[in-house]
mmCIF file of C-alpha atoms and ligand atoms in Angstrom:
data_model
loop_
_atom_site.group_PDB
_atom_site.id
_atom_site.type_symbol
_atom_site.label_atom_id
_atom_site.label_comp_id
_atom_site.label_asym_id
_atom_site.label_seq_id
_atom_site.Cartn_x
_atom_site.Cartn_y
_atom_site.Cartn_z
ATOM 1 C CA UNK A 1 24.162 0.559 -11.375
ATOM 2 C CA UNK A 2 21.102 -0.459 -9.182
ATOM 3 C CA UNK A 3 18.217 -2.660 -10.115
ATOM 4 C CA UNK A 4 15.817 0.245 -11.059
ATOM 5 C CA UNK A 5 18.860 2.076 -13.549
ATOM 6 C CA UNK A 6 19.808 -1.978 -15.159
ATOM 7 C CA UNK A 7 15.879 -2.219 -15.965
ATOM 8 C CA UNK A 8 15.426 1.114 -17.499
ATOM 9 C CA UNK A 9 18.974 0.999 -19.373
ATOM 10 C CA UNK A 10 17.849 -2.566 -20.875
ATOM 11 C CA UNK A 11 14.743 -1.596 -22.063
ATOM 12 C CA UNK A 12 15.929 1.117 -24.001
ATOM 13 C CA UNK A 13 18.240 -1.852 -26.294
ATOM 14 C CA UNK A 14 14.245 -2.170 -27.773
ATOM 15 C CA UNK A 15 14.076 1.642 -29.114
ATOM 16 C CA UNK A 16 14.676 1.689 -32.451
ATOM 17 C CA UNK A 17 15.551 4.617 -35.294
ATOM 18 C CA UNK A 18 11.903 5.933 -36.449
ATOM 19 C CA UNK A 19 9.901 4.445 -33.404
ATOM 20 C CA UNK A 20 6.733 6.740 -31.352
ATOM 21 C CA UNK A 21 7.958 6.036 -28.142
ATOM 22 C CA UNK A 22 5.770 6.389 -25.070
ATOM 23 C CA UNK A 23 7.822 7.770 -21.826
ATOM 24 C CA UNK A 24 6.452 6.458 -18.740
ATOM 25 C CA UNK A 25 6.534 7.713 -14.805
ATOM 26 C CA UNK A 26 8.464 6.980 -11.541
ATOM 27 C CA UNK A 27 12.302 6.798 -10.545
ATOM 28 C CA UNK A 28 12.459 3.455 -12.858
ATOM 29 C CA UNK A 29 11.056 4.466 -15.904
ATOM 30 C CA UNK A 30 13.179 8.280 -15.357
ATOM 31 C CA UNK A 31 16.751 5.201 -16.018
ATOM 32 C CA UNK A 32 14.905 4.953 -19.558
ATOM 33 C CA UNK A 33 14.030 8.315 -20.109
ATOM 34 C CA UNK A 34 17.598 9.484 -19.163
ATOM 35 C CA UNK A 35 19.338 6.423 -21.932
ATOM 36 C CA UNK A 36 16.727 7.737 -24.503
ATOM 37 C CA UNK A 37 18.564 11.242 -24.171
ATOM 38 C CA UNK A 38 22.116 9.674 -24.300
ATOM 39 C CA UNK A 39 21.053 7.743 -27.400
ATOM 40 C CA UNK A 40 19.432 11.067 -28.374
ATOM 41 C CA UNK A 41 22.982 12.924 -27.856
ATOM 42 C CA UNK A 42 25.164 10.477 -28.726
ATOM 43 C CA UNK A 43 23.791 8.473 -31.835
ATOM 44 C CA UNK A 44 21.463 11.343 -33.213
ATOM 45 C CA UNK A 45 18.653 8.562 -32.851
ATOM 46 C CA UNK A 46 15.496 9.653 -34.504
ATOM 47 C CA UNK A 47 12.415 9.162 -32.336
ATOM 48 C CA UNK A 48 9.158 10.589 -32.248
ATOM 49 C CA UNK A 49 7.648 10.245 -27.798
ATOM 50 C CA UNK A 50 4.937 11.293 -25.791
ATOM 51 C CA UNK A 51 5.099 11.489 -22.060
ATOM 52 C CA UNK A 52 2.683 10.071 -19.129
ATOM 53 C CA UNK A 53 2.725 12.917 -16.923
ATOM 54 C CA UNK A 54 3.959 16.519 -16.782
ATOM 55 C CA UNK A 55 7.017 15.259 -14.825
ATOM 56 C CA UNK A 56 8.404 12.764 -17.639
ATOM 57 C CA UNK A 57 7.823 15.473 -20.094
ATOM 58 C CA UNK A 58 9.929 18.099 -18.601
ATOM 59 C CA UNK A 59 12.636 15.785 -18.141
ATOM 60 C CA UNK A 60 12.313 14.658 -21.352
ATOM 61 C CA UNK A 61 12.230 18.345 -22.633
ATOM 62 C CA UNK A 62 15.249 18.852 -20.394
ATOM 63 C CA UNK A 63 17.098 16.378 -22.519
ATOM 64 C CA UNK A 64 16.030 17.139 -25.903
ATOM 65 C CA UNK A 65 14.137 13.834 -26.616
ATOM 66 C CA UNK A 66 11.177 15.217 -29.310
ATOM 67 C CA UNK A 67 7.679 15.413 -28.120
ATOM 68 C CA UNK A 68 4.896 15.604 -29.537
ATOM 69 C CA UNK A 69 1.232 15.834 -28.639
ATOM 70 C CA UNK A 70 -1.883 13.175 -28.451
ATOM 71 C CA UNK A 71 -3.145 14.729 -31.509
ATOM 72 C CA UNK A 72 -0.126 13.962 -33.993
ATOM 73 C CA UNK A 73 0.349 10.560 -32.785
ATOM 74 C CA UNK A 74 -1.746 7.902 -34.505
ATOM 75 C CA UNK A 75 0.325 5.046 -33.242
ATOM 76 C CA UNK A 76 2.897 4.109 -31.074
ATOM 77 C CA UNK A 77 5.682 0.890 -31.099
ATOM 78 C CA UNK A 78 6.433 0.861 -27.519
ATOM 79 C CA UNK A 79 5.946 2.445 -24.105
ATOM 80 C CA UNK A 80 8.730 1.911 -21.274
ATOM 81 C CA UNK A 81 7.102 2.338 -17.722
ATOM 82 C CA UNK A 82 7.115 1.406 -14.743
ATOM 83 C CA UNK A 83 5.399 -0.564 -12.006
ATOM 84 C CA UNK A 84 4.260 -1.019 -8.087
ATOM 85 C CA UNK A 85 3.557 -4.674 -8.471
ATOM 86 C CA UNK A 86 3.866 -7.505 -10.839
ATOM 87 C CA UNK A 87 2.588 -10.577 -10.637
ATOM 88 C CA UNK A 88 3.585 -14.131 -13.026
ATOM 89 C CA UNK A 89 0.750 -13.081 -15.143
ATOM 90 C CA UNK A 90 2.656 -10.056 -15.990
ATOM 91 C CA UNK A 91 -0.818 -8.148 -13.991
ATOM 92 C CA UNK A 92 0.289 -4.876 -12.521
ATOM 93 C CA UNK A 93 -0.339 -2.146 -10.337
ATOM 94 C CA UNK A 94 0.273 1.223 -11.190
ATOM 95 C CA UNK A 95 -0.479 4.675 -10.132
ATOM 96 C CA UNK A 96 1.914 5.056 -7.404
ATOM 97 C CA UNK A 97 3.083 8.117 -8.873
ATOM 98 C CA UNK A 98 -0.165 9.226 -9.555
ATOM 99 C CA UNK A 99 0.476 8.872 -13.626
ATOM 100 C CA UNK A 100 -2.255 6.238 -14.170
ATOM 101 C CA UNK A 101 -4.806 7.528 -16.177
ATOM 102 C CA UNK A 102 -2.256 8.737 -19.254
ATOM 103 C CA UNK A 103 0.047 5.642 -18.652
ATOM 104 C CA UNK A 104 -2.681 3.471 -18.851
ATOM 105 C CA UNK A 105 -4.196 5.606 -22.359
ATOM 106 C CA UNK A 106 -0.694 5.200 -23.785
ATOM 107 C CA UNK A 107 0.263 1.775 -23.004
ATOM 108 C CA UNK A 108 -3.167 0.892 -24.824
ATOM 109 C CA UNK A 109 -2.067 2.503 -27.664
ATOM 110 C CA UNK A 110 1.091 1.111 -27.492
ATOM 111 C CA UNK A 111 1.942 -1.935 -30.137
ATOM 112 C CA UNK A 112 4.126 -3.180 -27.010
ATOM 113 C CA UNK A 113 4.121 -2.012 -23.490
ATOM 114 C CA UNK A 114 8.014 -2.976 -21.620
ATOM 115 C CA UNK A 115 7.476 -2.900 -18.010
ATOM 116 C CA UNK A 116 10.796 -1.920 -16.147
ATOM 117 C CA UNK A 117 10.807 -2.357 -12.444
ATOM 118 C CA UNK A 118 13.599 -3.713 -9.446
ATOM 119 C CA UNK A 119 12.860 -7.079 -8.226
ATOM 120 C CA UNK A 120 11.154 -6.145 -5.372
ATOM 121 C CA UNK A 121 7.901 -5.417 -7.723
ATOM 122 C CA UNK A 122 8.144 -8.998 -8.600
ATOM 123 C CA UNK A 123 4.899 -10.679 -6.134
ATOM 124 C CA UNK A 124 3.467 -13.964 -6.425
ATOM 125 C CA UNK A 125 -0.379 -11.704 -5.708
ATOM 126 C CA UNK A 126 -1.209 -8.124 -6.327
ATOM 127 C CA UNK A 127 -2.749 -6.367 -3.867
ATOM 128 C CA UNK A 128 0.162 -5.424 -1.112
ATOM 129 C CA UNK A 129 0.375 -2.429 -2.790
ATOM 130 C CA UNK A 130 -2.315 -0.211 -2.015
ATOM 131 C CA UNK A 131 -4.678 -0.008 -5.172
ATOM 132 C CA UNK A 132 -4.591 3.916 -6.875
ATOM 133 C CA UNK A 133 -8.355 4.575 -8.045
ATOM 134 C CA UNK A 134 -8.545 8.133 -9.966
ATOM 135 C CA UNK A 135 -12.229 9.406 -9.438
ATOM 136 C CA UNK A 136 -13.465 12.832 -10.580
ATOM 137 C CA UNK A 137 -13.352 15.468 -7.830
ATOM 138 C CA UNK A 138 -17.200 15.948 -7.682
ATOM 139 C CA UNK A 139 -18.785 14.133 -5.583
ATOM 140 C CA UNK A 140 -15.764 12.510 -4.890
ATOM 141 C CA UNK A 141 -17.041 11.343 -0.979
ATOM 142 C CA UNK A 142 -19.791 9.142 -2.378
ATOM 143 C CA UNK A 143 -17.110 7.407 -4.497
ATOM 144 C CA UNK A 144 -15.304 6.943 -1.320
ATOM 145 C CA UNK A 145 -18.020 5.704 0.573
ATOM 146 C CA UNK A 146 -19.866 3.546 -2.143
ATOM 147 C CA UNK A 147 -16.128 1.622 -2.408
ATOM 148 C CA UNK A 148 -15.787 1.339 1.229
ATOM 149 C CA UNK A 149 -19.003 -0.350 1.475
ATOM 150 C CA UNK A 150 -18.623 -2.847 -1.472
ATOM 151 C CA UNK A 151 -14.663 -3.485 -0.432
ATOM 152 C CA UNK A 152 -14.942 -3.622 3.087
ATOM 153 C CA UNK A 153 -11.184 -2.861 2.876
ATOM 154 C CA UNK A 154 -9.131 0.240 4.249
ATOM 155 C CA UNK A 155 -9.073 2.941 1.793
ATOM 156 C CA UNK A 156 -8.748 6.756 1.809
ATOM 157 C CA UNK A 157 -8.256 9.575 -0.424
ATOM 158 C CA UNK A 158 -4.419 10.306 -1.274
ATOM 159 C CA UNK A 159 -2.352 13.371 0.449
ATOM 160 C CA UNK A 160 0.588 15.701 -0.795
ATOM 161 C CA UNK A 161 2.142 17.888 1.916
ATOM 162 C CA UNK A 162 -1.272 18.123 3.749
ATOM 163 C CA UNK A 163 -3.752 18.550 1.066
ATOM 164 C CA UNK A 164 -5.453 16.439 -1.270
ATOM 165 C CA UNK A 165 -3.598 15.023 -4.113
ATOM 166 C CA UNK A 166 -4.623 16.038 -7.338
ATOM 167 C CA UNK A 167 -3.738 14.234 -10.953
ATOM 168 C CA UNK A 168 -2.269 15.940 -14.068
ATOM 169 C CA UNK A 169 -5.747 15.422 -14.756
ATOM 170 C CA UNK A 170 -7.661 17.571 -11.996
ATOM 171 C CA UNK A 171 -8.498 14.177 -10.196
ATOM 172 C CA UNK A 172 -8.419 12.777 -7.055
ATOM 173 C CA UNK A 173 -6.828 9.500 -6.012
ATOM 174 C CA UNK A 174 -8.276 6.928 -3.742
ATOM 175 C CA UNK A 175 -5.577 4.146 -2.548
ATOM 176 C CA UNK A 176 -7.316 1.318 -1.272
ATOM 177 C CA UNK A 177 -5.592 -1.167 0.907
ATOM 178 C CA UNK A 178 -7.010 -4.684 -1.014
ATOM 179 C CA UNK A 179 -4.212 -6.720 0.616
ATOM 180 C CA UNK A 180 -4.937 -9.524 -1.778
ATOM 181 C CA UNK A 181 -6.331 -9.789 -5.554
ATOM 182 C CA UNK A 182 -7.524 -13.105 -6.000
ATOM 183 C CA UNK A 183 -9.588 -12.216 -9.298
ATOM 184 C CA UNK A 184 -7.619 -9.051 -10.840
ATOM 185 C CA UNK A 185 -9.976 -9.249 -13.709
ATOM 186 C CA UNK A 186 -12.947 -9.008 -11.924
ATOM 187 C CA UNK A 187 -11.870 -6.137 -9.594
ATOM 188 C CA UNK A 188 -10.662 -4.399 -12.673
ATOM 189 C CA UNK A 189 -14.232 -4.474 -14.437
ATOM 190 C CA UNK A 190 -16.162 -3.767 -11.413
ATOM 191 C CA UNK A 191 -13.822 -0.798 -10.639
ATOM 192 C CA UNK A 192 -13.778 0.554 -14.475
ATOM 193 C CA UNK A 193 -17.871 0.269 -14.791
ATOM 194 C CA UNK A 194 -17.933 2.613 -11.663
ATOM 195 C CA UNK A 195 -19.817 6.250 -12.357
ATOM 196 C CA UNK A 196 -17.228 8.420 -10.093
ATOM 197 C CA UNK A 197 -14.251 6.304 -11.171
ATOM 198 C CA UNK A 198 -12.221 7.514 -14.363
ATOM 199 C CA UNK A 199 -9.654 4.315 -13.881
ATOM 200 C CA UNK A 200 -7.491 2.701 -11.605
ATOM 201 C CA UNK A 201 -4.311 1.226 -11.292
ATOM 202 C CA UNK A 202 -5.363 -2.927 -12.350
ATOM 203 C CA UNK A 203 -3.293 -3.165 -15.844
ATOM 204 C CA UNK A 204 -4.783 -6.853 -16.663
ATOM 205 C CA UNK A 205 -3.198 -8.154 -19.928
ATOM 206 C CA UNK A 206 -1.925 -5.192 -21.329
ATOM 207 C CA UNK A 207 2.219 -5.974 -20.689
ATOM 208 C CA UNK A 208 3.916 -8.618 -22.312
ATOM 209 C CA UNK A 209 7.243 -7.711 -21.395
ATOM 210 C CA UNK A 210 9.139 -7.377 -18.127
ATOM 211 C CA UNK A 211 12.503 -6.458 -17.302
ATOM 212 C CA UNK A 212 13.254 -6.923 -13.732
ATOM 213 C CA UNK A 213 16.637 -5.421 -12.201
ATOM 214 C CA UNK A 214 18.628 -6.539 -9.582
ATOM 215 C CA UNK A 215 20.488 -4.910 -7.293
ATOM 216 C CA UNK A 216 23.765 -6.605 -8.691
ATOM 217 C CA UNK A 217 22.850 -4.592 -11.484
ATOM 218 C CA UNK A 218 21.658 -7.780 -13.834
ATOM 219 C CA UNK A 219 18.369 -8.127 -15.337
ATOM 220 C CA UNK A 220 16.391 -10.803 -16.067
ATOM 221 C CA UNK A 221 13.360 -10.632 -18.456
ATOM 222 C CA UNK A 222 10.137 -12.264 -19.159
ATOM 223 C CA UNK A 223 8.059 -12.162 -22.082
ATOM 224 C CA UNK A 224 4.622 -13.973 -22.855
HETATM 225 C C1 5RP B 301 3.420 6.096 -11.732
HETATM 226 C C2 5RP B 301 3.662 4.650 -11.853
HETATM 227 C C3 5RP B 301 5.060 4.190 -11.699
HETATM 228 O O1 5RP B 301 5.450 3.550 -12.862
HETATM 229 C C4 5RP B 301 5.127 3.258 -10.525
HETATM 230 O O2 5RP B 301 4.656 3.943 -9.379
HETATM 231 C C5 5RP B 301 6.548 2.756 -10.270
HETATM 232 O O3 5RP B 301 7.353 3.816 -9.896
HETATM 233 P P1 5RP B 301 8.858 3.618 -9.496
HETATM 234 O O4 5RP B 301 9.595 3.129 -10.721
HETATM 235 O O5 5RP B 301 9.302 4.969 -9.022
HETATM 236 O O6 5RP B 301 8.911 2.605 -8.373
HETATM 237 O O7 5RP B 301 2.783 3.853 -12.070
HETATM 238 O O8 5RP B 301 2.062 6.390 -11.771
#
């Protein structure tokens, strides 16, 4: 078992009978998905999810774990996802899958968001990772441009086999090279009160949990 598999397996120990479970993105938070559908199979456990992209819901289609939509979920106990980066605040990037707008949406509905992530997401300061930005598709080259000239930082619009990358949403996705985020909250504001930007990938204080696996197959986790 791998560090990605130990994080995702361990998380799902918090799932409880009766529980709205959010179902996050990315080859970490698939380890959860997949133990949800064993305990699914196996223990008839009783859940109610909803999924953070179109790929996480066809798996979790595939393996029988119920779904249901936005509308018929008032409230949810707990969202398993991944991560690009954490930091000791427990501050995250996301949105290297692309997922970050609906992961974002469900983790703040979430009573409790778990991240689940190898130990090589595990940074001392965000920012390595290159920063996902979702921005609506009009206009979408002033965004670009009116970032690149506050940021002064490398930054371009994502690709997928050639052509532009586009979300579950219909958006675009800027990735912007930061390199180091001193003030994650600030960024995060300045980024969110943007006209052209629907989000980006800055989760500041939302996760309290993290479950980090390593390649020995342990885990260690941290809670605030
Ligand atoms: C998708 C995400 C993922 O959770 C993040 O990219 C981590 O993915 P992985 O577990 O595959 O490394 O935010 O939008």
């Amino acid at each position: 078992m791998n560090g990605k598999q130990a994080a995702g397996y361990r998380a799902v120990e918090w799932v409880e009978p009766g529980m709205t479970v959010g179902l996050g993105t990315g080859s970490t938070a698939y380890w959860a998905i997949q133990r949800i559908g064993e305990r699914v199979k196996q223990e008839g456990l009783e859940i109610r999810a909803i999924a953070t992209s179109k790929a996480s819901e066809k798996l979790a289609k595939e393996l029988n774990i119920p779904l249901y939509e936005a509308a018929d979920i008032p409230h949810i106990d707990l969202t398993i996802d991944g991560a690009d980066e954490v930091n000791p605040q427990m501050d995250l990037i996301k949105g290297g899958g692309g997922a970050l707008l609906r992961e974002k949406m469900v983790a703040l509905k979430s009573d409790k968001l778990i991240v689940v992530a190898d130990s090589s997401k595990d940074v001392n300061v965000l920012g390595t990772f290159k920063l996902p930005i979702e921005v609506v598709p009009f206009a979408s080259e002033w965004t670009l441009d009116l970032l690149r000239r506050r940021y002064e930082v490398p930054m371009d619009f994502r690709q997928n086999e050639g052509s532009i990358y586009i979300t579950d949403n219909g958006n675009y996705i800027i990735d912007a090279a930061f390199g180091r985020i001193e003030e994650t909250g600030k960024l995060a504001d300045e980024l969110k009160a943007t006209t052209g930007v629907v989000d980006h990938g800055l989760f500041v204080g939302i996760a309290k949990t993290v479950v980090l696996g390593n390649e020995d197959g342990t885990v260690s986790v941290r809670t605030k």
